[in-house]
PDB file of C-alpha atoms in Angstrom:
ATOM      1  CA  MET A 717      12.452 -34.955  56.998  1.00 67.00           C
ATOM      2  CA  GLU A 718      10.850 -34.666  60.445  1.00 86.00           C
ATOM      3  CA  LYS A 719      10.720 -31.175  61.916  1.00 93.00           C
ATOM      4  CA  PRO A 720      12.978 -30.343  64.874  1.00 97.00           C
ATOM      5  CA  HIS A 721      11.037 -30.272  68.145  1.00 98.00           C
ATOM      6  CA  ILE A 722      12.328 -27.521  70.419  1.00 98.00           C
ATOM      7  CA  MET A 723      11.498 -27.610  74.132  1.00 98.00           C
ATOM      8  CA  LEU A 724      11.609 -24.106  75.632  1.00 98.00           C
ATOM      9  CA  VAL A 725      11.926 -24.095  79.422  1.00 98.00           C
ATOM     10  CA  ASP A 726      10.830 -21.217  81.654  1.00 98.00           C
ATOM     11  CA  GLY A 727      13.795 -21.737  83.961  1.00 98.00           C
ATOM     12  CA  MET A 728      12.805 -19.560  86.894  1.00 97.00           C
ATOM     13  CA  ALA A 729       9.249 -20.938  86.934  1.00 97.00           C
ATOM     14  CA  VAL A 730      10.585 -24.490  87.131  1.00 98.00           C
ATOM     15  CA  LEU A 731      13.205 -23.570  89.741  1.00 98.00           C
ATOM     16  CA  PHE A 732      10.720 -21.776  92.033  1.00 96.00           C
ATOM     17  CA  ARG A 733       8.189 -24.583  91.738  1.00 96.00           C
ATOM     18  CA  SER A 734      10.851 -27.164  92.570  1.00 96.00           C
ATOM     19  CA  TYR A 735      12.144 -25.170  95.529  1.00 97.00           C
ATOM     20  CA  PHE A 736       8.789 -24.579  97.206  1.00 95.00           C
ATOM     21  CA  ALA A 737       7.501 -28.103  96.549  1.00 94.00           C
ATOM     22  CA  THR A 738      10.361 -29.538  98.578  1.00 94.00           C
ATOM     23  CA  ALA A 739      10.958 -26.701 101.063  1.00 95.00           C
ATOM     24  CA  GLY A 740       7.327 -27.004 102.148  1.00 89.00           C
ATOM     25  CA  VAL A 741       8.037 -30.476 103.537  1.00 92.00           C
ATOM     26  CA  GLY A 742      11.516 -29.648 104.855  1.00 93.00           C
ATOM     27  CA  GLN A 743      13.499 -31.368 102.092  1.00 94.00           C
ATOM     28  CA  PHE A 744      16.401 -29.044 101.298  1.00 96.00           C
ATOM     29  CA  PHE A 745      18.999 -31.692 100.320  1.00 96.00           C
ATOM     30  CA  ARG A 746      21.834 -29.701 101.854  1.00 96.00           C
ATOM     31  CA  THR A 747      25.493 -30.171 101.034  1.00 96.00           C
ATOM     32  CA  GLU A 748      28.018 -30.883 103.792  1.00 96.00           C
ATOM     33  CA  SER A 749      28.645 -27.137 104.008  1.00 96.00           C
ATOM     34  CA  GLY A 750      24.929 -26.540 104.594  1.00 96.00           C
ATOM     35  CA  LEU A 751      23.880 -25.142 101.207  1.00 96.00           C
ATOM     36  CA  ALA A 752      20.398 -26.106 100.046  1.00 97.00           C
ATOM     37  CA  THR A 753      20.234 -27.807  96.629  1.00 97.00           C
ATOM     38  CA  ASN A 754      16.533 -28.708  96.520  1.00 97.00           C
ATOM     39  CA  GLY A 755      15.579 -26.140  93.896  1.00 97.00           C
ATOM     40  CA  VAL A 756      18.500 -26.935  91.609  1.00 98.00           C
ATOM     41  CA  GLN A 757      18.082 -30.694  91.734  1.00 97.00           C
ATOM     42  CA  GLY A 758      14.316 -30.402  91.356  1.00 96.00           C
ATOM     43  CA  PHE A 759      14.772 -28.091  88.369  1.00 97.00           C
ATOM     44  CA  ALA A 760      17.081 -30.593  86.650  1.00 97.00           C
ATOM     45  CA  ARG A 761      14.778 -33.485  87.454  1.00 95.00           C
ATOM     46  CA  HIS A 762      11.783 -31.595  86.087  1.00 96.00           C
ATOM     47  CA  VAL A 763      13.504 -30.806  82.791  1.00 97.00           C
ATOM     48  CA  LEU A 764      14.921 -34.318  82.439  1.00 95.00           C
ATOM     49  CA  THR A 765      11.460 -35.769  83.033  1.00 94.00           C
ATOM     50  CA  ALA A 766       9.898 -33.350  80.547  1.00 96.00           C
ATOM     51  CA  LYS A 767      12.589 -34.327  78.061  1.00 95.00           C
ATOM     52  CA  SER A 768      11.648 -37.981  78.536  1.00 93.00           C
ATOM     53  CA  LEU A 769       7.926 -37.230  78.099  1.00 95.00           C
ATOM     54  CA  MET A 770       8.032 -34.639  75.308  1.00 96.00           C
ATOM     55  CA  LYS A 771      10.852 -36.207  73.244  1.00 96.00           C
ATOM     56  CA  PRO A 772      12.389 -32.915  72.024  1.00 98.00           C
ATOM     57  CA  THR A 773      15.300 -32.842  69.622  1.00 98.00           C
ATOM     58  CA  HIS A 774      16.456 -29.472  70.981  1.00 98.00           C
ATOM     59  CA  ILE A 775      16.294 -27.685  74.366  1.00 98.00           C
ATOM     60  CA  ALA A 776      16.742 -24.040  75.398  1.00 98.00           C
ATOM     61  CA  VAL A 777      16.336 -22.745  78.962  1.00 98.00           C
ATOM     62  CA  CYS A 778      15.249 -19.116  79.338  1.00 98.00           C
ATOM     63  CA  TRP A 779      15.812 -17.130  82.534  1.00 98.00           C
ATOM     64  CA  ASP A 780      14.749 -13.919  84.243  1.00 96.00           C
ATOM     65  CA  MET A 781      17.933 -12.014  85.116  1.00 94.00           C
ATOM     66  CA  GLY A 782      16.902  -9.740  87.967  1.00 88.00           C
ATOM     67  CA  ALA A 783      13.754  -7.929  89.021  1.00 85.00           C
ATOM     68  CA  HIS A 784      14.282  -4.770  86.961  1.00 89.00           C
ATOM     69  CA  THR A 785      13.068  -5.002  83.352  1.00 93.00           C
ATOM     70  CA  PHE A 786      11.818  -2.687  80.617  1.00 93.00           C
ATOM     71  CA  ARG A 787       8.311  -3.299  82.004  1.00 94.00           C
ATOM     72  CA  THR A 788       9.410  -1.921  85.383  1.00 92.00           C
ATOM     73  CA  ASP A 789      10.491   1.222  83.534  1.00 92.00           C
ATOM     74  CA  MET A 790       6.963   1.514  82.127  1.00 93.00           C
ATOM     75  CA  PHE A 791       5.218   0.913  85.479  1.00 89.00           C
ATOM     76  CA  ASP A 792       6.842   1.094  88.923  1.00 87.00           C
ATOM     77  CA  GLY A 793       4.293  -1.318  90.357  1.00 87.00           C
ATOM     78  CA  TYR A 794       5.161  -4.113  87.930  1.00 86.00           C
ATOM     79  CA  LYS A 795       5.864  -7.235  90.051  1.00 88.00           C
ATOM     80  CA  ALA A 796       6.563  -4.907  92.987  1.00 84.00           C
ATOM     81  CA  ASN A 797       4.348  -6.949  95.305  1.00 84.00           C
ATOM     82  CA  ARG A 798       6.343 -10.149  94.917  1.00 87.00           C
ATOM     83  CA  PRO A 799       8.223 -11.180  98.074  1.00 88.00           C
ATOM     84  CA  ALA A 800      11.985 -11.533  98.070  1.00 91.00           C
ATOM     85  CA  PRO A 801      13.154 -15.113  97.508  1.00 93.00           C
ATOM     86  CA  PRO A 802      14.024 -17.156 100.621  1.00 95.00           C
ATOM     87  CA  GLU A 803      17.651 -16.962 101.720  1.00 95.00           C
ATOM     88  CA  ASP A 804      18.098 -20.677 101.013  1.00 96.00           C
ATOM     89  CA  MET A 805      17.151 -20.075  97.393  1.00 97.00           C
ATOM     90  CA  VAL A 806      19.291 -17.113  96.368  1.00 96.00           C
ATOM     91  CA  HIS A 807      22.494 -19.067  95.702  1.00 97.00           C
ATOM     92  CA  GLN A 808      20.515 -21.621  93.693  1.00 98.00           C
ATOM     93  CA  PHE A 809      19.822 -19.147  90.868  1.00 97.00           C
ATOM     94  CA  ASP A 810      23.437 -19.287  89.654  1.00 96.00           C
ATOM     95  CA  GLN A 811      23.685 -22.984  90.536  1.00 97.00           C
ATOM     96  CA  ALA A 812      20.688 -23.821  88.361  1.00 98.00           C
ATOM     97  CA  ARG A 813      22.130 -22.082  85.316  1.00 98.00           C
ATOM     98  CA  GLU A 814      25.444 -23.838  85.902  1.00 97.00           C
ATOM     99  CA  VAL A 815      23.768 -27.248  86.167  1.00 97.00           C
ATOM    100  CA  SER A 816      21.777 -26.475  83.027  1.00 98.00           C
ATOM    101  CA  GLU A 817      25.006 -25.850  81.120  1.00 96.00           C
ATOM    102  CA  LEU A 818      26.613 -29.006  82.531  1.00 95.00           C
ATOM    103  CA  LEU A 819      23.632 -30.990  81.260  1.00 96.00           C
ATOM    104  CA  GLY A 820      24.137 -29.480  77.826  1.00 95.00           C
ATOM    105  CA  TRP A 821      21.142 -27.142  77.877  1.00 97.00           C
ATOM    106  CA  LYS A 822      21.942 -23.646  76.672  1.00 97.00           C
ATOM    107  CA  ASN A 823      20.836 -20.783  78.914  1.00 98.00           C
ATOM    108  CA  TYR A 824      19.318 -17.583  77.547  1.00 98.00           C
ATOM    109  CA  GLY A 825      18.685 -14.442  79.549  1.00 97.00           C
ATOM    110  CA  GLU A 826      19.551 -10.767  79.660  1.00 96.00           C
ATOM    111  CA  LYS A 827      19.165  -8.052  82.271  1.00 95.00           C
ATOM    112  CA  GLY A 828      16.121  -5.943  81.537  1.00 95.00           C
ATOM    113  CA  ILE A 829      14.396  -8.680  79.507  1.00 97.00           C
ATOM    114  CA  GLU A 830      12.077 -11.379  80.888  1.00 97.00           C
ATOM    115  CA  ALA A 831      12.280 -15.086  80.138  1.00 98.00           C
ATOM    116  CA  ASP A 832       8.839 -14.821  78.501  1.00 97.00           C
ATOM    117  CA  ASP A 833      10.301 -12.507  75.864  1.00 98.00           C
ATOM    118  CA  PHE A 834      13.130 -14.906  75.055  1.00 98.00           C
ATOM    119  CA  ILE A 835      10.631 -17.749  74.788  1.00 98.00           C
ATOM    120  CA  GLY A 836       8.355 -15.672  72.563  1.00 98.00           C
ATOM    121  CA  SER A 837      11.276 -14.733  70.333  1.00 98.00           C
ATOM    122  CA  PHE A 838      12.412 -18.354  70.075  1.00 98.00           C
ATOM    123  CA  THR A 839       8.978 -19.310  68.728  1.00 98.00           C
ATOM    124  CA  LYS A 840       9.533 -16.793  65.907  1.00 97.00           C
ATOM    125  CA  LYS A 841      13.129 -17.843  65.200  1.00 97.00           C
ATOM    126  CA  TRP A 842      12.225 -20.875  63.079  1.00 95.00           C
ATOM    127  CA  PRO A 843       8.432 -20.419  62.715  1.00 88.00           C
ATOM    128  CA  ASP A 844       7.879 -22.780  59.788  1.00 88.00           C
ATOM    129  CA  GLU A 845      10.839 -25.054  60.318  1.00 94.00           C
ATOM    130  CA  ALA A 846      10.319 -26.348  63.874  1.00 97.00           C
ATOM    131  CA  ASP A 847       7.674 -27.362  66.405  1.00 98.00           C
ATOM    132  CA  TYR A 848       7.822 -26.020  69.958  1.00 98.00           C
ATOM    133  CA  THR A 849       6.729 -27.127  73.430  1.00 98.00           C
ATOM    134  CA  ILE A 850       6.948 -24.534  76.205  1.00 98.00           C
ATOM    135  CA  ILE A 851       7.376 -25.769  79.792  1.00 98.00           C
ATOM    136  CA  THR A 852       6.016 -23.164  82.196  1.00 98.00           C
ATOM    137  CA  GLY A 853       3.471 -22.316  84.861  1.00 96.00           C
ATOM    138  CA  ASP A 854       2.694 -18.883  83.435  1.00 95.00           C
ATOM    139  CA  LYS A 855      -0.707 -18.464  81.764  1.00 95.00           C
ATOM    140  CA  ASP A 856       0.570 -15.364  79.944  1.00 96.00           C
ATOM    141  CA  MET A 857       2.291 -17.779  77.556  1.00 97.00           C
ATOM    142  CA  LEU A 858      -1.093 -18.718  76.067  1.00 98.00           C
ATOM    143  CA  GLN A 859      -0.730 -15.767  73.696  1.00 98.00           C
ATOM    144  CA  LEU A 860       2.183 -17.601  72.018  1.00 98.00           C
ATOM    145  CA  LEU A 861       0.112 -20.575  70.859  1.00 98.00           C
ATOM    146  CA  ASN A 862      -0.020 -21.292  67.144  1.00 97.00           C
ATOM    147  CA  PRO A 863      -0.108 -24.473  65.020  1.00 97.00           C
ATOM    148  CA  SER A 864       3.608 -25.045  65.741  1.00 97.00           C
ATOM    149  CA  VAL A 865       3.567 -24.105  69.454  1.00 98.00           C
ATOM    150  CA  LYS A 866       2.166 -26.098  72.371  1.00 98.00           C
ATOM    151  CA  ILE A 867       2.314 -25.143  76.032  1.00 98.00           C
ATOM    152  CA  ALA A 868       2.761 -27.697  78.805  1.00 98.00           C
ATOM    153  CA  PHE A 869       1.717 -26.162  82.129  1.00 98.00           C
ATOM    154  CA  MET A 870       3.298 -27.801  85.152  1.00 96.00           C
ATOM    155  CA  LYS A 871       0.829 -29.537  87.426  1.00 93.00           C
ATOM    156  CA  LYS A 872       1.288 -32.007  90.288  1.00 83.00           C
ATOM    157  CA  GLY A 873       4.647 -33.739  90.620  1.00 82.00           C
ATOM    158  CA  PHE A 874       7.176 -34.139  87.835  1.00 86.00           C
ATOM    159  CA  HIS A 875       5.086 -36.052  85.320  1.00 89.00           C
ATOM    160  CA  ILE A 876       1.729 -34.275  85.125  1.00 93.00           C
ATOM    161  CA  TYR A 877       1.249 -31.490  82.582  1.00 96.00           C
ATOM    162  CA  ASP A 878      -1.788 -29.610  81.310  1.00 97.00           C
ATOM    163  CA  LEU A 879      -1.137 -29.415  77.566  1.00 98.00           C
ATOM    164  CA  TYR A 880      -2.593 -26.558  75.532  1.00 98.00           C
ATOM    165  CA  THR A 881      -2.770 -26.379  71.755  1.00 98.00           C
ATOM    166  CA  GLU A 882      -4.117 -23.557  69.627  1.00 98.00           C
ATOM    167  CA  THR A 883      -7.224 -25.678  68.970  1.00 98.00           C
ATOM    168  CA  ARG A 884      -7.915 -26.299  72.660  1.00 98.00           C
ATOM    169  CA  PHE A 885      -7.415 -22.619  73.444  1.00 98.00           C
ATOM    170  CA  GLY A 886      -9.908 -21.597  70.760  1.00 98.00           C
ATOM    171  CA  GLU A 887     -12.497 -24.060  72.039  1.00 98.00           C
ATOM    172  CA  GLU A 888     -12.155 -22.840  75.640  1.00 98.00           C
ATOM    173  CA  TYR A 889     -11.740 -19.091  75.130  1.00 98.00           C
ATOM    174  CA  GLY A 890     -13.444 -18.363  71.821  1.00 98.00           C
ATOM    175  CA  ILE A 891     -10.686 -15.950  70.748  1.00 98.00           C
ATOM    176  CA  LEU A 892      -7.294 -16.176  69.050  1.00 98.00           C
ATOM    177  CA  PRO A 893      -4.235 -16.707  71.271  1.00 98.00           C
ATOM    178  CA  GLU A 894      -2.772 -13.303  70.405  1.00 97.00           C
ATOM    179  CA  GLN A 895      -5.956 -11.698  71.785  1.00 98.00           C
ATOM    180  CA  PHE A 896      -5.214 -13.074  75.265  1.00 98.00           C
ATOM    181  CA  ALA A 897      -3.070 -10.010  76.029  1.00 97.00           C
ATOM    182  CA  ASP A 898      -6.160  -7.840  75.401  1.00 98.00           C
ATOM    183  CA  VAL A 899      -8.091  -9.911  77.938  1.00 98.00           C
ATOM    184  CA  LYS A 900      -5.255  -9.468  80.447  1.00 97.00           C
ATOM    185  CA  ALA A 901      -5.272  -5.721  79.784  1.00 97.00           C
ATOM    186  CA  PHE A 902      -8.844  -5.474  81.084  1.00 97.00           C
ATOM    187  CA  MET A 903      -8.658  -7.975  83.948  1.00 96.00           C
ATOM    188  CA  GLY A 904      -5.137  -7.083  85.086  1.00 93.00           C
ATOM    189  CA  ASP A 905      -2.748  -9.466  86.792  1.00 91.00           C
ATOM    190  CA  PRO A 906      -2.363  -9.370  90.590  1.00 88.00           C
ATOM    191  CA  SER A 907       0.789 -11.530  90.488  1.00 87.00           C
ATOM    192  CA  ASP A 908       2.443  -9.078  88.074  1.00 89.00           C
ATOM    193  CA  GLY A 909       1.084  -6.104  89.975  1.00 87.00           C
ATOM    194  CA  TYR A 910      -0.918  -4.254  87.341  1.00 89.00           C
ATOM    195  CA  PRO A 911      -4.641  -3.639  87.882  1.00 87.00           C
ATOM    196  CA  GLY A 912      -6.133  -3.433  84.403  1.00 94.00           C
ATOM    197  CA  VAL A 913      -9.566  -1.860  84.678  1.00 96.00           C
ATOM    198  CA  LYS A 914     -10.821  -1.995  88.260  1.00 94.00           C
ATOM    199  CA  GLY A 915     -14.202  -3.650  88.433  1.00 93.00           C
ATOM    200  CA  ILE A 916     -13.783  -5.741  85.290  1.00 96.00           C
ATOM    201  CA  GLY A 917     -12.964  -9.353  86.051  1.00 94.00           C
ATOM    202  CA  PRO A 918     -11.836 -12.284  83.876  1.00 96.00           C
ATOM    203  CA  LYS A 919     -15.325 -13.231  82.662  1.00 97.00           C
ATOM    204  CA  THR A 920     -16.295  -9.733  81.528  1.00 97.00           C
ATOM    205  CA  ALA A 921     -12.834  -9.101  80.050  1.00 97.00           C
ATOM    206  CA  LEU A 922     -13.120 -12.218  77.910  1.00 98.00           C
ATOM    207  CA  GLN A 923     -16.650 -11.343  76.796  1.00 98.00           C
ATOM    208  CA  LEU A 924     -15.501  -7.888  75.695  1.00 98.00           C
ATOM    209  CA  ILE A 925     -12.686  -9.301  73.555  1.00 98.00           C
ATOM    210  CA  GLN A 926     -14.935 -12.024  72.133  1.00 98.00           C
ATOM    211  CA  ARG A 927     -17.327  -9.305  71.015  1.00 98.00           C
ATOM    212  CA  TYR A 928     -14.996  -6.482  69.972  1.00 98.00           C
ATOM    213  CA  GLY A 929     -11.706  -8.242  69.231  1.00 98.00           C
ATOM    214  CA  SER A 930      -9.231  -5.980  71.003  1.00 98.00           C
ATOM    215  CA  VAL A 931      -8.763  -3.183  73.526  1.00 98.00           C
ATOM    216  CA  GLU A 932      -8.959  -0.726  70.639  1.00 97.00           C
ATOM    217  CA  GLY A 933     -12.147  -2.372  69.376  1.00 98.00           C
ATOM    218  CA  VAL A 934     -13.792  -1.958  72.770  1.00 98.00           C
ATOM    219  CA  LEU A 935     -12.765   1.704  72.926  1.00 97.00           C
ATOM    220  CA  ASP A 936     -14.267   2.258  69.489  1.00 97.00           C
ATOM    221  CA  HIS A 937     -17.628   0.916  70.717  1.00 97.00           C
ATOM    222  CA  LEU A 938     -17.868   2.369  74.234  1.00 96.00           C
ATOM    223  CA  GLU A 939     -21.329   3.750  73.514  1.00 95.00           C
ATOM    224  CA  GLU A 940     -22.636   0.200  73.098  1.00 96.00           C
ATOM    225  CA  LEU A 941     -21.568  -0.858  76.588  1.00 95.00           C
ATOM    226  CA  LYS A 942     -23.586  -0.783  79.772  1.00 93.00           C
ATOM    227  CA  PRO A 943     -23.220   2.611  81.490  1.00 94.00           C
ATOM    228  CA  ALA A 944     -21.323   1.116  84.444  1.00 94.00           C
ATOM    229  CA  GLN A 945     -18.843  -0.676  82.163  1.00 95.00           C
ATOM    230  CA  LYS A 946     -18.357   2.409  80.021  1.00 96.00           C
ATOM    231  CA  LYS A 947     -17.652   4.521  83.089  1.00 96.00           C
ATOM    232  CA  LYS A 948     -15.079   2.069  84.491  1.00 96.00           C
ATOM    233  CA  ILE A 949     -13.218   1.889  81.204  1.00 97.00           C
ATOM    234  CA  GLU A 950     -13.222   5.649  80.688  1.00 96.00           C
ATOM    235  CA  GLU A 951     -11.933   6.210  84.225  1.00 95.00           C
ATOM    236  CA  HIS A 952      -9.075   3.730  83.762  1.00 95.00           C
ATOM    237  CA  GLN A 953      -8.320   4.187  80.077  1.00 95.00           C
ATOM    238  CA  ASP A 954      -4.668   5.128  80.630  1.00 94.00           C
ATOM    239  CA  MET A 955      -4.077   2.082  82.815  1.00 95.00           C
ATOM    240  CA  LEU A 956      -5.879  -0.083  80.250  1.00 96.00           C
ATOM    241  CA  ALA A 957      -3.460   1.005  77.528  1.00 95.00           C
ATOM    242  CA  LEU A 958      -0.469   0.518  79.825  1.00 95.00           C
ATOM    243  CA  SER A 959      -1.716  -2.886  80.979  1.00 95.00           C
ATOM    244  CA  LYS A 960      -1.852  -4.105  77.398  1.00 96.00           C
ATOM    245  CA  LYS A 961       1.757  -3.018  76.837  1.00 96.00           C
ATOM    246  CA  LEU A 962       2.754  -4.896  79.995  1.00 95.00           C
ATOM    247  CA  ALA A 963       0.808  -8.022  78.993  1.00 96.00           C
ATOM    248  CA  VAL A 964       2.173  -8.432  75.468  1.00 97.00           C
ATOM    249  CA  ILE A 965       5.143 -10.808  75.252  1.00 98.00           C
ATOM    250  CA  LYS A 966       7.927  -9.550  72.992  1.00 96.00           C
ATOM    251  CA  ASP A 967       8.765 -11.864  70.129  1.00 97.00           C
ATOM    252  CA  ASP A 968      11.280  -9.781  68.210  1.00 97.00           C
ATOM    253  CA  LEU A 969      14.526 -10.218  70.168  1.00 97.00           C
ATOM    254  CA  GLN A 970      17.471 -10.866  67.878  1.00 95.00           C
ATOM    255  CA  LEU A 971      18.628 -14.319  68.961  1.00 97.00           C
ATOM    256  CA  ASP A 972      22.142 -15.145  67.855  1.00 95.00           C
ATOM    257  CA  VAL A 973      21.744 -18.918  67.984  1.00 97.00           C
ATOM    258  CA  ALA A 974      22.056 -21.723  65.468  1.00 97.00           C
ATOM    259  CA  LEU A 975      19.748 -24.719  65.716  1.00 96.00           C
ATOM    260  CA  GLU A 976      22.616 -27.163  66.228  1.00 96.00           C
ATOM    261  CA  GLU A 977      23.736 -25.221  69.327  1.00 97.00           C
ATOM    262  CA  ILE A 978      20.642 -26.304  71.261  1.00 98.00           C
ATOM    263  CA  ALA A 979      20.509 -29.945  70.133  1.00 97.00           C
ATOM    264  CA  VAL A 980      19.684 -32.435  72.906  1.00 96.00           C
ATOM    265  CA  PRO A 981      23.012 -33.846  74.150  1.00 92.00           C
ATOM    266  CA  ASP A 982      24.087 -37.340  75.127  1.00 88.00           C
ATOM    267  CA  TYR A 983      25.158 -38.016  78.701  1.00 87.00           C
ATOM    268  CA  SER A 984      28.090 -39.970  80.077  1.00 84.00           C
ATOM    269  CA  ALA A 985      29.230 -41.640  83.279  1.00 87.00           C
ATOM    270  CA  GLU A 986      31.643 -38.737  83.735  1.00 90.00           C
ATOM    271  CA  LEU A 987      28.701 -36.411  84.304  1.00 93.00           C
ATOM    272  CA  VAL A 988      27.359 -38.720  87.028  1.00 93.00           C
ATOM    273  CA  ARG A 989      30.744 -38.576  88.754  1.00 93.00           C
ATOM    274  CA  LEU A 990      30.803 -34.787  88.489  1.00 94.00           C
ATOM    275  CA  PHE A 991      27.360 -34.384  90.085  1.00 95.00           C
ATOM    276  CA  ASP A 992      28.351 -36.782  92.863  1.00 95.00           C
ATOM    277  CA  GLU A 993      31.414 -34.642  93.571  1.00 95.00           C
ATOM    278  CA  ARG A 994      29.247 -31.533  93.770  1.00 94.00           C
ATOM    279  CA  GLU A 995      26.860 -33.316  96.161  1.00 96.00           C
ATOM    280  CA  PHE A 996      23.946 -33.261  93.710  1.00 96.00           C
ATOM    281  CA  ARG A 997      23.428 -36.919  94.502  1.00 94.00           C
ATOM    282  CA  LEU A 998      19.729 -37.154  93.670  1.00 93.00           C
ATOM    283  CA  LEU A 999      20.496 -35.789  90.225  1.00 94.00           C
ATOM    284  CA  ALA A1000      23.468 -38.131  89.838  1.00 94.00           C
ATOM    285  CA  ARG A1001      21.329 -41.174  90.659  1.00 92.00           C
ATOM    286  CA  LEU A1002      18.610 -40.014  88.264  1.00 90.00           C
ATOM    287  CA  LEU A1003      21.105 -39.709  85.429  1.00 90.00           C
ATOM    288  CA  GLU A1004      22.729 -43.006  86.329  1.00 86.00           C
ATOM    289  CA  LYS A1005      19.416 -44.861  86.409  1.00 80.00           C
ATOM    290  CA  SER A1006      17.574 -43.352  83.499  1.00 66.00           C
ATOM    291  CA  PHE A1007      20.007 -41.910  80.976  1.00 53.00           C
ATOM    292  CA  ILE A1008      23.246 -43.876  81.072  1.00 46.00           C
TER     293      ILE A1008
END
């Protein structure tokens, strides 16, 4: 029997991308009451298009549920430099989850936990029984690659993806996917707000992990490093350890979900009518044209 193919969607990444792609050219697709729907309708279109391209048998959408997470408790600066979402976007967070449910895609999220951690835990839920494709724009997800997991990074438009497999990652990086968090620990992540080791960039960070295998391996061989590198690492050793904790995606959440609960649904003309009533007309036409 063919393995189930589960498409895991980084909901907030898709929603933000959809919002800014259209807001940048003034396309907000407002309702009669003036509410913008560009992010929501773009999110749904993106997932529907990915569904058409990737041919999953099952779909789960994972969400960030607020700015405060267990990583914020570890480090106050975590994602602290990210700007507040535009006013026209705030109401679309709840709308997007509602539309996801209407389309038959189950939502997963919890305050204090990031979407990444739900996605990581899903990939461990049925590790030998299913194949996975992750839809995201977040390079941190590379650490989740394995023979059953692929990552489709969103590129231009709705149809273009940069697909990573474990094999491609190994050819490009020369390390195992799970070692990517060690690379991030050294180089830091400006978008997530943690510095890693100041003065060590992506190239040097990768070289260190290629040679020594892990943060701990580098620390065990400090005497072999160039004096300048050794000094930087020693000066920022506490932040190095913390950065690794921040970079590692959790994969041990207890997910109370049965496989049949996330099966790809069928759509009906009733759903088209419902989206028309809610003034999600672009989405209604897309469903009417392509899925009915």
